[in-house]
Amino acid sequence: MKKLFSTLLFCWAALCAQNVAAQYVTIPDANFRNALKVKYPTCFNADSQLDTTCALILTDTLLNVSVKNIANLEGVRYFKNLKELNCYGNLLTSLPPLPDSLKTLICYTNALTSLTTLPSTLTYLHYANNMVDSLPALPAGLEYLNCSNNSMNSLTELPPMLKHLYCSDNSLPSLPAVLPSSLNTLYFPNNLVENLPVLPSQLKILHCANNLLQELQNFPASLSALYCHGNPIYCLPFLPSGMQVISLSNTNITCIPNKPVNMPSSFPICNPINNIAQCMTFPMFSGYVFYDANGNGIKDSSEIGMANIAVKISANNKVFTDANGFYSITVPDTGYFVATVVTPQYFIVQDSAITAHFTAFGQISATDFALTTSNPFRDLSTHLESYQRARPGFMLNFKLTYRNQGTVPTNAVAKFVKPFLYTTAIVSEPNYTVSGDTLIWNLGTLGIGEIKSIVVHGTVSTAAVLGSVLSFQSLLNNNDTLDYNLADNVSTINLTVQGSLDPNDKQARPAISPAQIAAGEYIDYTIRFQNTGTDTAFTVVIADTLESNLQANTLEMLASSHNVRTSVKGNIVYFEHLNILLPDSNVNEKASHGFVSFRIKPQTNLALGATVSNKAAIYFDYNAPVITNTAITKVQNPTGIFDKINKTVSVYPNPVNKGVLYVPNMAGASATLTSLEGKELRNWSAIGESVSLEGIAQGMYLLKVTQKGETRTAKVMVK
């Protein structure tokens, strides 16, 4: 009897232990149950019941049951150690009690009308694309909240540690009166918000587009991106120096108070003329650089503005005059500031530095710089640039720019020399004659400071071989012995024939020698762009960050396809084409291209083997920037003394004014210096890297160099 009792007691204890070890529950939603069975097959019994004591259920930290047609998550509470629950893209109308351990809840794109009580451990909550109209109490440690595209008409008090708030596409009339000081992102486009609270000091991104805002609070210094398009805003507060992105379309804004150095924008800086809403602006110098023909110090209506002249506040804060000689440049505060014009060669400025005392923001100092001259200098120059690269069978267009940078009006004859594999189609100045492969124009008299340009449209022959070089030249009075600097009367482009390519690119001088750097030579750059979109581009802005191997304060403009405002802020150059109306390539391929061309000196301490790398960002209206290729210039010694394309000797500096003329790698070569009439003045038999021109009078001469039986020449100007 005692033995039977012991046996029964043992069986009862075993049964109790089994019941304690396994607690089975039914998961009511079949789709949720099936998803769990797939992931945890050993945690279900034969009746498809979940064992809530299963180790996998108790220890798993991540549960992803997204896009499973689940309507009920009852049973998720048994995941005692769950950290992340991802249940987006289902049919949920409500949530059951959640595990106390949960940190991340992702339940967007369901049919939720409310949320359950949230665990105090939650730090990330994403429930966009639902129908929730109000929030429960939010955990104090919540850092990320996305409630976009719901039915919200109010926001409760936000958690103090919140960093990112996304609540777009609701019906919010306002935001909480106090925003968390930790907030980095505030994203609430497409609501009904009329006023903003004070913005947190750590805010980096503010996206408030398509609301009812009429004004904005002062921005914190940390702000880097602002999207406020689609609001009835008239004015902006001062933009922080670290601002990089701004979107202002479909607002009442006509100007901006300042331009942070890393922020491309098509809007002009506010001044009393364009500041219709009387918005606060930085003080500004504004005016013209012009040739003062009558010497009265006043820009008369008949006097021409001087293009591409630099006006600066400091070495790395300057702008260049536009095609009409106009400039505008802001100063960073009130007080005394000096605007200085960089006086061009041959000219005199009575007051090259003008001081203004700014006592208030919005004040403008109308400051003109009058250029005069005391001596006559004849100096014409030309610059040739292509709109595209050379491709067999494709269009290739050029802009020929001619400028009188001297001090006397000069009759000008221009020439365009092309290879036989290039056929001219349309020329903007049709009154020309043809001699072989040369087009010739009589430009008439170029006045002081006057600039003319000719655009040549043509096509590269289908017979052009990939990798071959096509050479083009622009000539302007290239045989005028009275021209003070004949070196810039010729501009040459050598284009390598290529296949498929990106029309937005940057080109640079491929190589420069240490000796050329020491002589102060420049690196020439060209940035080309094309509107390949589907509509007209109203604004094209190019931002070019100059690397430390370049001297930003030596930048000079050479040419541009369209009127451009050029400014240098620190090591960033901005080329702003405002109201350019650049057609897209589908509508007008020929007119969809543009370019800017400039030059800049490399640092003088660059060693042999160093490289100068540079690229640019091109902004078409408010689209993301197009990043060009990286243009590389190598510091290397030339491979020989002859220019194999142009059949001339490479010499520098030219003009020469210190008596020493350098000719790289001419050891063993002989040379003679003659007048243009052929009279020999100097000769050298076998010399090194330079020749002495001490005692040679000012004028133009011909240097002939003979090496290995081949003679080449160069015109040399002695100052």
XYZ file of C-alpha atoms in Angstrom:
719
model
C 0.000 0.000 0.000
C 2.829 2.367 0.882
C 4.601 1.493 -2.383
C 1.454 2.282 -4.434
C 1.057 5.646 -2.708
C 4.655 6.575 -3.484
C 4.178 5.709 -7.139
C 1.056 7.882 -7.427
C 2.811 10.779 -5.690
C 5.732 10.580 -8.137
C 3.436 10.672 -11.177
C 1.539 13.673 -9.809
C 4.800 15.565 -9.231
C 6.057 14.781 -12.736
C 2.833 16.011 -14.263
C 3.025 19.230 -12.295
C 6.615 19.743 -13.370
C 5.646 19.256 -16.990
C 2.893 21.843 -16.693
C 5.300 24.302 -15.110
C 7.903 23.707 -17.806
C 5.511 24.229 -20.716
C 2.871 27.017 -20.831
C 1.014 26.736 -24.137
C -1.113 29.554 -25.573
C -3.009 29.964 -28.805
C -1.913 32.783 -31.137
C -5.296 34.029 -32.450
C -4.086 35.538 -35.766
C -3.322 32.723 -38.199
C -0.872 34.797 -40.253
C 1.030 35.885 -37.148
C 1.011 32.283 -35.891
C 2.350 30.958 -39.198
C 5.116 33.578 -39.251
C 6.176 32.528 -35.751
C 6.037 28.837 -36.633
C 8.387 29.420 -39.557
C 10.925 31.171 -37.354
C 10.427 29.127 -34.151
C 9.173 25.659 -35.211
C 10.386 23.948 -32.022
C 8.358 26.337 -29.853
C 4.985 24.990 -31.044
C 3.208 21.766 -30.076
C 1.195 19.486 -32.316
C -1.881 21.675 -31.831
C 0.031 24.750 -33.133
C 0.109 26.300 -29.678
C 3.048 28.452 -28.638
C 5.172 27.379 -25.702
C 5.696 30.658 -23.849
C 8.585 29.148 -21.907
C 10.511 28.220 -25.050
C 14.086 29.521 -24.773
C 14.000 31.009 -28.289
C 10.941 33.051 -27.400
C 12.403 34.229 -24.115
C 15.827 35.209 -25.470
C 15.243 36.561 -28.991
C 15.800 40.335 -29.297
C 14.568 40.964 -32.872
C 11.203 40.057 -34.372
C 10.463 41.003 -37.993
C 6.945 40.114 -39.162
C 6.544 42.865 -41.771
C 4.243 42.467 -44.804
C 2.509 39.278 -43.578
C -1.182 40.366 -43.729
C -1.310 40.245 -39.929
C -4.329 41.853 -38.264
C -3.560 41.001 -34.613
C -0.223 40.807 -32.790
C -1.665 39.246 -29.626
C 1.043 37.017 -28.151
C 3.987 39.339 -28.772
C 4.034 40.064 -25.021
C 5.645 36.656 -24.388
C 8.901 37.805 -26.026
C 10.304 38.911 -22.682
C 13.686 40.077 -23.980
C 12.553 41.646 -27.279
C 14.431 44.826 -28.245
C 13.094 45.499 -31.786
C 9.672 44.757 -33.277
C 9.230 45.358 -37.013
C 5.630 44.902 -38.165
C 5.196 47.413 -40.999
C 2.988 46.738 -44.030
C 0.284 44.691 -42.276
C -3.439 45.070 -41.470
C -3.142 46.115 -37.835
C -5.850 48.385 -36.412
C -4.475 48.314 -32.864
C -1.539 47.006 -30.884
C -1.659 44.572 -27.943
C 0.443 45.036 -24.801
C 4.111 45.122 -25.760
C 7.177 43.634 -24.030
C 8.627 45.874 -21.337
C 12.096 45.406 -22.855
C 11.230 46.932 -26.267
C 13.494 49.727 -27.600
C 12.490 49.933 -31.294
C 8.945 49.775 -32.677
C 8.463 49.994 -36.457
C 4.806 49.706 -37.438
C 4.300 52.106 -40.343
C 1.832 51.455 -43.192
C -0.918 49.682 -41.255
C -4.460 50.755 -40.329
C -3.758 51.796 -36.738
C -6.201 54.246 -35.195
C -4.452 54.393 -31.829
C -1.363 53.175 -30.020
C -1.153 51.069 -26.894
C 0.743 52.095 -23.793
C 4.373 52.293 -24.844
C 7.200 50.633 -22.886
C 9.346 53.024 -20.882
C 12.448 51.560 -22.571
C 11.392 52.670 -26.080
C 13.887 54.925 -27.933
C 12.701 54.565 -31.588
C 9.060 54.819 -32.739
C 8.046 54.807 -36.430
C 4.318 54.586 -37.173
C 3.925 56.681 -40.351
C 1.110 55.982 -42.843
C -1.604 55.042 -40.347
C -4.770 56.727 -39.044
C -3.713 57.661 -35.509
C -5.199 60.978 -34.376
C -3.465 61.390 -31.011
C -0.423 60.180 -29.136
C -0.253 58.344 -25.841
C 2.294 59.459 -23.284
C 5.711 59.127 -24.883
C 8.613 57.476 -23.022
C 11.089 59.950 -21.579
C 14.002 58.269 -23.356
C 12.493 58.370 -26.866
C 15.039 59.699 -29.404
C 13.292 59.108 -32.760
C 9.611 59.724 -33.556
C 8.015 59.403 -37.007
C 4.268 60.003 -37.095
C 4.035 61.249 -40.691
C 0.881 60.777 -42.774
C -1.579 60.116 -39.956
C -4.637 62.025 -38.744
C -2.846 64.069 -36.096
C -4.223 67.493 -35.238
C -2.062 68.067 -32.177
C 1.203 66.945 -30.619
C 1.592 66.220 -26.935
C 4.577 67.351 -24.948
C 7.652 65.848 -26.541
C 10.220 63.744 -24.653
C 13.258 65.695 -23.422
C 15.789 63.427 -25.205
C 14.114 63.453 -28.639
C 16.635 63.996 -31.477
C 14.567 63.420 -34.628
C 10.915 64.382 -35.159
C 9.104 63.526 -38.416
C 5.420 64.484 -38.532
C 4.709 65.472 -42.139
C 1.345 65.172 -43.892
C -0.956 65.600 -40.905
C -3.313 68.424 -39.935
C -1.147 70.015 -37.270
C -1.998 73.702 -36.686
C 0.964 74.180 -34.371
C 3.961 72.555 -32.734
C 4.542 72.220 -28.991
C 5.443 75.551 -27.417
C 8.745 74.133 -26.193
C 10.834 71.819 -28.344
C 13.398 69.438 -26.818
C 16.841 70.998 -26.569
C 18.342 67.782 -27.981
C 16.409 68.000 -31.291
C 18.597 67.633 -34.439
C 15.890 67.102 -37.097
C 12.519 68.864 -37.281
C 10.534 67.604 -40.280
C 6.893 68.692 -40.630
C 6.034 69.608 -44.266
C 2.425 69.548 -45.483
C 0.678 70.664 -42.304
C -1.191 73.812 -41.197
C 1.436 75.336 -38.912
C 1.339 79.160 -38.802
C 4.076 79.941 -36.274
C 7.276 78.344 -35.067
C 8.414 78.079 -31.454
C 11.983 78.923 -30.496
C 14.248 76.511 -32.337
C 16.612 74.277 -30.317
C 20.286 75.208 -30.258
C 21.377 71.823 -31.693
C 18.960 71.756 -34.655
C 20.648 70.793 -37.946
C 17.745 70.147 -40.361
C 14.531 72.182 -40.548
C 11.939 71.028 -43.101
C 8.779 73.111 -42.840
C 7.648 73.187 -46.476
C 4.023 73.679 -47.507
C 2.650 75.104 -44.281
C 1.149 78.520 -43.479
C 4.281 80.133 -42.046
C 4.673 83.867 -42.644
C 7.923 84.285 -40.731
C 10.695 82.180 -39.242
C 12.414 82.381 -35.875
C 16.128 83.095 -35.635
C 18.094 80.074 -36.739
C 20.516 78.305 -34.382
C 24.171 78.366 -35.406
C 24.069 74.583 -35.889
C 21.528 74.675 -38.768
C 22.898 73.229 -42.032
C 19.747 72.570 -44.123
C 16.533 74.583 -44.538
C 13.521 73.576 -46.624
C 10.751 76.149 -46.346
C 9.322 76.198 -49.879
C 5.585 76.566 -50.311
C 5.061 79.039 -47.439
C 3.897 82.695 -47.609
C 7.245 83.836 -46.166
C 8.721 87.207 -47.136
C 11.921 87.338 -45.087
C 14.586 85.084 -43.677
C 16.643 85.638 -40.537
C 20.414 85.572 -40.915
C 21.633 82.265 -42.267
C 24.192 80.398 -40.117
C 27.697 80.137 -41.511
C 27.445 76.336 -41.715
C 24.313 76.340 -43.898
C 24.765 74.090 -46.945
C 21.270 73.508 -48.372
C 18.326 75.861 -48.790
C 15.017 75.565 -50.659
C 12.873 78.677 -51.098
C 10.680 78.027 -54.147
C 7.021 79.107 -54.101
C 7.508 81.675 -51.350
C 7.399 85.490 -51.338
C 11.144 85.700 -50.753
C 12.969 87.872 -53.295
C 16.378 88.054 -51.614
C 18.365 86.559 -48.758
C 20.209 88.382 -45.966
C 23.576 86.677 -46.485
C 25.237 83.817 -48.354
C 27.090 81.237 -46.239
C 30.204 80.109 -48.072
C 29.050 76.504 -48.587
C 25.484 77.292 -49.647
C 24.742 77.725 -53.368
C 21.680 79.887 -53.964
C 20.187 81.720 -56.915
C 18.707 84.451 -54.719
C 20.531 87.801 -54.575
C 21.641 89.332 -51.310
C 19.066 91.816 -50.008
C 19.639 95.509 -50.588
C 17.334 98.545 -50.535
C 16.509 98.017 -54.221
C 15.378 94.395 -54.200
C 14.340 94.202 -50.545
C 10.616 94.695 -51.190
C 9.563 93.404 -47.767
C 12.230 95.451 -45.944
C 13.943 92.344 -44.610
C 17.041 92.681 -42.474
C 20.303 92.386 -44.466
C 24.037 92.681 -43.979
C 25.644 95.981 -44.993
C 26.934 96.045 -48.563
C 29.296 97.766 -50.972
C 27.764 98.010 -54.433
C 28.608 99.842 -57.632
C 30.562 99.804 -60.882
C 34.151 99.535 -62.009
C 34.296 101.637 -65.197
C 36.610 103.421 -67.588
C 36.366 107.119 -66.781
C 36.820 108.532 -70.279
C 36.398 112.190 -69.309
C 38.178 111.909 -65.953
C 35.375 113.435 -63.897
C 35.195 110.517 -61.439
C 31.524 109.867 -62.263
C 30.132 107.034 -64.355
C 28.388 108.765 -67.224
C 25.848 106.908 -69.338
C 28.258 106.583 -72.258
C 31.120 105.144 -70.193
C 31.693 101.407 -70.338
C 31.851 99.093 -67.333
C 34.927 96.885 -66.984
C 34.156 93.155 -66.727
C 35.941 90.531 -64.613
C 37.638 93.033 -62.291
C 38.043 91.875 -58.668
C 36.698 93.892 -55.735
C 37.598 92.567 -52.302
C 36.989 93.055 -48.609
C 39.810 90.683 -47.680
C 42.195 88.399 -49.561
C 39.690 85.528 -49.671
C 36.438 87.499 -49.715
C 36.013 89.042 -53.122
C 33.704 89.234 -56.111
C 34.241 89.906 -59.810
C 32.377 92.487 -61.837
C 29.829 91.161 -64.303
C 29.649 91.886 -68.025
C 28.420 95.424 -67.277
C 31.086 96.156 -64.671
C 28.634 95.845 -61.749
C 29.546 94.269 -58.410
C 28.027 93.820 -54.942
C 29.755 92.454 -51.860
C 28.543 92.227 -48.262
C 30.475 92.859 -45.059
C 30.004 90.620 -42.007
C 28.871 93.256 -39.499
C 28.399 96.938 -38.823
C 31.450 99.166 -38.378
C 34.256 100.386 -40.627
C 35.145 98.324 -43.699
C 37.324 98.905 -46.762
C 36.485 97.848 -50.319
C 39.495 97.569 -52.619
C 39.581 97.183 -56.392
C 42.350 95.061 -57.895
C 43.619 97.574 -60.440
C 44.098 96.045 -63.901
C 47.386 96.428 -65.754
C 47.946 99.765 -67.569
C 45.256 101.598 -65.539
C 45.196 103.966 -62.584
C 42.535 104.216 -59.874
C 42.391 107.473 -57.966
C 40.872 105.775 -54.923
C 41.630 102.052 -55.084
C 40.509 101.536 -51.463
C 37.329 103.166 -50.182
C 36.235 103.094 -46.538
C 32.603 103.017 -45.454
C 31.134 103.255 -41.959
C 28.109 100.998 -41.691
C 25.888 101.868 -38.753
C 22.979 99.500 -39.430
C 22.103 96.292 -41.209
C 20.537 96.850 -44.601
C 22.776 99.838 -45.288
C 24.391 100.051 -48.729
C 27.444 102.053 -49.758
C 27.248 103.076 -53.417
C 30.910 102.768 -54.334
C 32.163 103.163 -57.908
C 35.782 102.752 -58.963
C 36.867 104.985 -61.842
C 39.756 103.740 -63.991
C 41.937 106.164 -65.903
C 45.286 105.970 -67.680
C 48.229 108.258 -68.286
C 50.009 106.345 -71.066
C 48.786 104.682 -74.257
C 49.147 100.891 -74.269
C 47.877 98.681 -77.068
C 46.948 95.247 -75.735
C 44.268 93.014 -77.208
C 43.617 89.496 -75.960
C 41.555 86.497 -76.994
C 40.268 83.376 -75.284
C 38.912 80.264 -76.979
C 36.692 77.756 -75.192
C 34.614 74.784 -76.267
C 31.112 74.005 -75.028
C 31.598 70.245 -75.446
C 34.255 67.604 -75.890
C 35.148 66.315 -79.354
C 33.105 63.262 -80.456
C 32.967 61.823 -84.001
C 29.751 62.861 -85.737
C 28.598 65.100 -82.866
C 28.143 68.840 -82.497
C 31.115 70.818 -81.168
C 30.627 74.522 -80.449
C 33.124 77.234 -79.516
C 33.013 80.682 -77.980
C 35.707 83.113 -79.130
C 36.106 86.049 -76.736
C 37.957 89.218 -77.745
C 38.901 91.980 -75.336
C 40.667 95.304 -75.479
C 42.499 95.345 -72.172
C 44.755 98.182 -73.262
C 44.225 101.926 -73.006
C 43.658 102.903 -76.645
C 40.855 101.973 -79.073
C 42.260 99.456 -81.546
C 41.080 98.078 -84.865
C 40.796 94.303 -84.533
C 40.995 91.398 -86.972
C 39.990 88.017 -85.541
C 40.707 84.550 -86.901
C 39.468 81.067 -86.066
C 41.739 78.276 -87.276
C 40.174 74.820 -87.378
C 41.289 71.351 -88.498
C 39.898 69.875 -91.724
C 37.992 67.235 -89.699
C 35.733 69.977 -88.294
C 32.906 71.435 -90.407
C 31.439 74.831 -89.548
C 27.635 75.030 -89.559
C 26.358 78.261 -87.962
C 28.335 81.323 -86.851
C 26.842 84.048 -84.648
C 28.766 86.732 -86.582
C 28.167 85.789 -90.238
C 30.231 88.585 -91.810
C 33.443 86.647 -92.240
C 35.730 85.467 -95.012
C 37.330 82.055 -95.395
C 40.924 81.250 -96.246
C 41.514 77.503 -96.256
C 40.578 76.289 -92.756
C 40.616 79.819 -91.306
C 37.583 82.058 -90.669
C 38.435 85.788 -90.599
C 36.411 88.691 -89.147
C 37.094 92.411 -89.245
C 35.709 93.416 -85.848
C 36.184 97.123 -86.398
C 37.398 99.215 -83.488
C 37.418 97.673 -80.011
C 36.965 100.429 -77.458
C 38.803 100.543 -74.140
C 37.528 97.691 -71.992
C 35.208 96.461 -74.733
C 34.543 92.731 -75.048
C 33.111 91.000 -78.099
C 32.394 87.338 -78.647
C 31.608 85.014 -81.534
C 29.996 81.587 -81.205
C 30.883 78.969 -83.812
C 28.695 75.880 -84.210
C 30.021 72.892 -86.080
C 30.410 69.129 -86.230
C 33.333 66.742 -85.834
C 33.772 64.437 -88.817
C 32.813 60.795 -88.401
C 36.272 60.032 -89.789
C 37.929 61.441 -86.655
C 39.839 58.654 -84.912
C 39.328 58.082 -81.189
C 42.415 59.235 -79.320
C 43.573 61.637 -82.035
C 44.013 65.351 -81.274
C 42.138 68.204 -82.973
C 43.768 71.613 -82.622
C 41.787 74.897 -82.728
C 43.090 78.461 -82.464
C 41.653 81.913 -81.897
C 43.866 84.754 -83.140
C 43.455 88.500 -82.617
C 45.864 90.895 -84.347
C 48.475 88.201 -83.831
C 51.019 89.971 -86.062
C 50.660 93.421 -84.477
C 54.194 94.346 -83.387
C 52.820 97.309 -81.399
C 50.721 95.060 -79.156
C 52.310 95.169 -75.703
C 51.711 91.467 -74.998
C 51.385 89.324 -78.106
C 51.391 86.150 -76.001
C 47.678 86.556 -75.199
C 46.706 87.331 -78.797
C 46.625 83.587 -79.455
C 44.471 81.032 -77.654
C 44.783 77.337 -78.498
C 42.658 74.325 -77.583
C 43.801 70.783 -78.277
C 40.860 68.378 -77.959
C 41.316 64.629 -77.804
C 38.613 62.812 -79.779
C 36.544 60.715 -77.360
C 33.552 58.403 -77.285
C 30.570 58.552 -74.894
C 31.023 61.033 -72.046
C 29.376 63.106 -69.315
C 28.545 66.624 -70.626
C 29.131 68.099 -67.149
C 32.877 68.069 -66.688
C 35.933 69.965 -65.550
C 39.161 70.322 -67.531
C 42.547 71.596 -66.383
C 46.049 72.130 -67.615
C 47.489 68.597 -67.418
C 50.998 69.470 -66.235
C 53.128 72.295 -64.880
C 56.832 72.303 -64.043
C 58.482 73.572 -60.839
C 60.196 76.259 -62.905
C 56.867 77.391 -64.342
C 55.403 77.533 -60.843
C 58.339 79.643 -59.695
C 57.765 81.964 -62.661
C 54.174 82.588 -61.526
C 52.331 80.667 -64.239
C 48.661 79.771 -63.831
C 46.597 76.603 -64.123
C 43.682 77.171 -66.509
C 40.346 75.522 -65.659
C 37.125 75.111 -67.631
C 33.867 73.793 -66.169
C 31.264 72.766 -68.747
C 27.622 72.055 -68.039
C 24.510 70.941 -69.923
C 20.837 70.895 -68.949
C 19.890 67.276 -69.660
C 16.668 67.520 -67.646
C 13.115 67.851 -68.894
C 12.516 71.589 -68.440
C 14.235 74.960 -68.628
C 16.794 75.662 -65.883
C 16.252 79.141 -64.460
C 19.419 79.124 -62.381
C 22.731 77.319 -62.681
C 25.173 77.674 -59.796
C 28.629 76.117 -59.723
C 30.424 75.661 -56.405
C 34.118 74.912 -56.775
C 36.061 74.077 -53.612
C 39.721 74.871 -54.177
C 42.179 72.501 -52.555
C 45.063 73.773 -50.442
C 47.551 73.388 -53.324
C 45.921 76.392 -55.037
C 46.185 80.077 -54.112
C 42.540 81.150 -53.873
C 43.400 84.858 -53.858
C 45.028 84.648 -57.326
C 41.912 83.533 -59.200
C 41.155 85.405 -62.426
C 38.129 85.049 -64.693
C 38.817 84.235 -68.345
C 35.449 83.724 -70.047
C 31.930 82.378 -69.639
C 29.164 81.280 -71.947
C 26.553 83.376 -70.113
C 26.545 86.393 -67.834
C 27.813 85.176 -64.470
C 28.363 86.516 -60.965
C 31.652 85.183 -59.613
C 32.609 85.383 -55.951
C 35.317 83.884 -53.761
C 34.581 83.118 -50.104
C 37.488 81.452 -48.372
C 38.539 78.564 -50.599
C 35.207 78.223 -52.418
C 34.444 79.874 -55.755
C 30.817 80.427 -56.763
C 29.696 80.984 -60.344
C 26.060 82.114 -60.280
C 24.057 82.170 -63.512
C 20.867 83.915 -62.454
C 17.849 83.788 -64.753
C 19.958 81.911 -67.303
C 16.865 80.215 -68.823
C 18.983 77.327 -70.074
C 16.770 75.087 -72.249
C 16.848 71.351 -71.788
C 18.669 69.265 -74.376
C 15.443 67.691 -75.657
C 14.088 71.088 -76.710
C 17.277 72.842 -77.875
C 20.442 70.745 -77.679
C 22.612 73.492 -79.139
C 21.602 76.050 -76.504
C 21.559 73.624 -73.566
C 25.328 73.932 -72.957
C 27.366 76.440 -70.977
C 30.804 76.920 -69.422
C 32.959 79.053 -67.163
C 36.706 79.418 -67.615
C 39.173 80.780 -65.075
C 42.773 80.487 -64.012
C 44.561 80.302 -60.672
C 48.128 79.955 -59.446
C 49.336 76.828 -57.633
C 51.153 77.112 -54.318
C 54.810 77.994 -54.840
C 56.106 75.182 -52.609
C 54.789 72.283 -54.715
C 57.500 69.705 -55.311
C 58.178 67.568 -58.343
C 55.636 64.734 -58.449
C 52.895 66.614 -56.579
C 49.378 66.809 -58.000
C 46.682 69.470 -57.885
C 43.211 67.908 -57.856
C 40.001 69.846 -58.263
C 36.317 69.149 -58.956
C 33.103 71.144 -58.846
C 29.418 70.777 -57.963
C 26.866 72.047 -60.510
C 23.380 72.964 -59.267
C 20.498 73.204 -61.742
C 17.760 75.128 -59.903
C 16.936 73.172 -56.725
C 18.028 69.757 -57.922
C 20.762 67.740 -56.245
C 24.198 68.811 -57.478
C 25.970 67.179 -60.390
C 29.546 66.430 -59.333
C 32.133 66.736 -62.082
C 35.135 64.537 -62.655
C 38.324 65.394 -60.783
C 40.667 67.488 -62.931
C 44.312 66.713 -62.137
C 47.414 68.775 -62.858
C 50.754 67.045 -62.316
C 53.930 68.842 -61.285
C 56.556 67.469 -63.655
C 59.400 68.590 -65.838
C 58.570 68.965 -69.536
C 59.656 66.120 -71.785
C 61.265 68.446 -74.347
C 61.629 72.029 -75.412
C 59.232 71.932 -78.347
C 55.490 72.239 -78.340
C 54.702 69.394 -80.732
C 51.214 70.644 -81.498
C 51.886 74.334 -82.100
C 55.482 73.948 -83.426
C 56.790 76.623 -81.082
C 59.394 76.849 -78.341
C 58.138 76.773 -74.735
C 59.578 79.873 -73.010
C 58.730 81.818 -69.849
C 58.124 84.334 -68.509
C 56.711 86.023 -71.574
C 56.680 89.046 -71.463
C 60.063 89.067 -69.705
C 61.126 92.066 -67.644
C 63.991 90.804 -65.453
C 66.533 89.958 -68.127
C 66.361 86.148 -67.811
C 64.305 83.970 -70.155
C 63.811 80.291 -69.311
C 63.618 77.540 -71.931
C 63.174 74.133 -70.227
C 65.541 71.277 -71.162
C 67.523 73.206 -73.795
C 70.933 71.862 -72.752
C 72.919 71.230 -75.919
C 70.641 73.377 -78.080
C 71.685 76.519 -79.941
C 69.602 79.671 -80.056
C 69.479 83.094 -81.693
C 67.514 86.226 -80.868
C 66.534 88.424 -83.815
C 64.372 91.445 -84.450
C 61.119 90.865 -86.300
C 62.916 92.162 -89.388
C 65.473 89.326 -89.089
C 68.456 91.231 -87.633
C 70.437 88.943 -85.309
C 70.980 90.452 -81.860
C 72.211 87.546 -79.725
C 73.289 83.949 -80.276
C 74.133 81.039 -78.013
C 75.779 77.775 -79.023
C 75.151 75.248 -76.237
C 73.510 76.543 -73.109
C 71.520 75.413 -70.060
C 68.034 76.297 -68.791
C 68.051 80.061 -69.457
C 69.377 82.871 -71.615
C 70.190 86.425 -70.579
C 68.425 89.299 -72.314
C 70.140 92.034 -70.311
C 70.609 95.121 -72.445
C 67.888 94.215 -74.926
C 65.558 97.168 -75.503
C 61.804 96.958 -74.961
C 59.964 95.435 -77.881
C 58.980 92.245 -79.679
C 61.651 89.755 -80.783
C 61.963 86.320 -82.354
C 63.792 83.503 -80.529
C 64.971 80.583 -82.699
C 66.080 77.357 -81.025
C 67.785 74.508 -82.880
C 68.033 71.044 -81.384
C 68.890 67.806 -83.202
C 68.654 69.543 -86.550
C 65.156 70.957 -85.943
C 64.532 74.687 -85.537
C 61.512 76.136 -83.725
C 60.611 79.730 -82.886
C 58.876 81.824 -80.260
C 57.909 85.481 -80.133
C 59.313 87.108 -77.003
C 58.172 90.426 -75.513
C 60.822 92.361 -73.570
C 59.457 94.981 -71.172
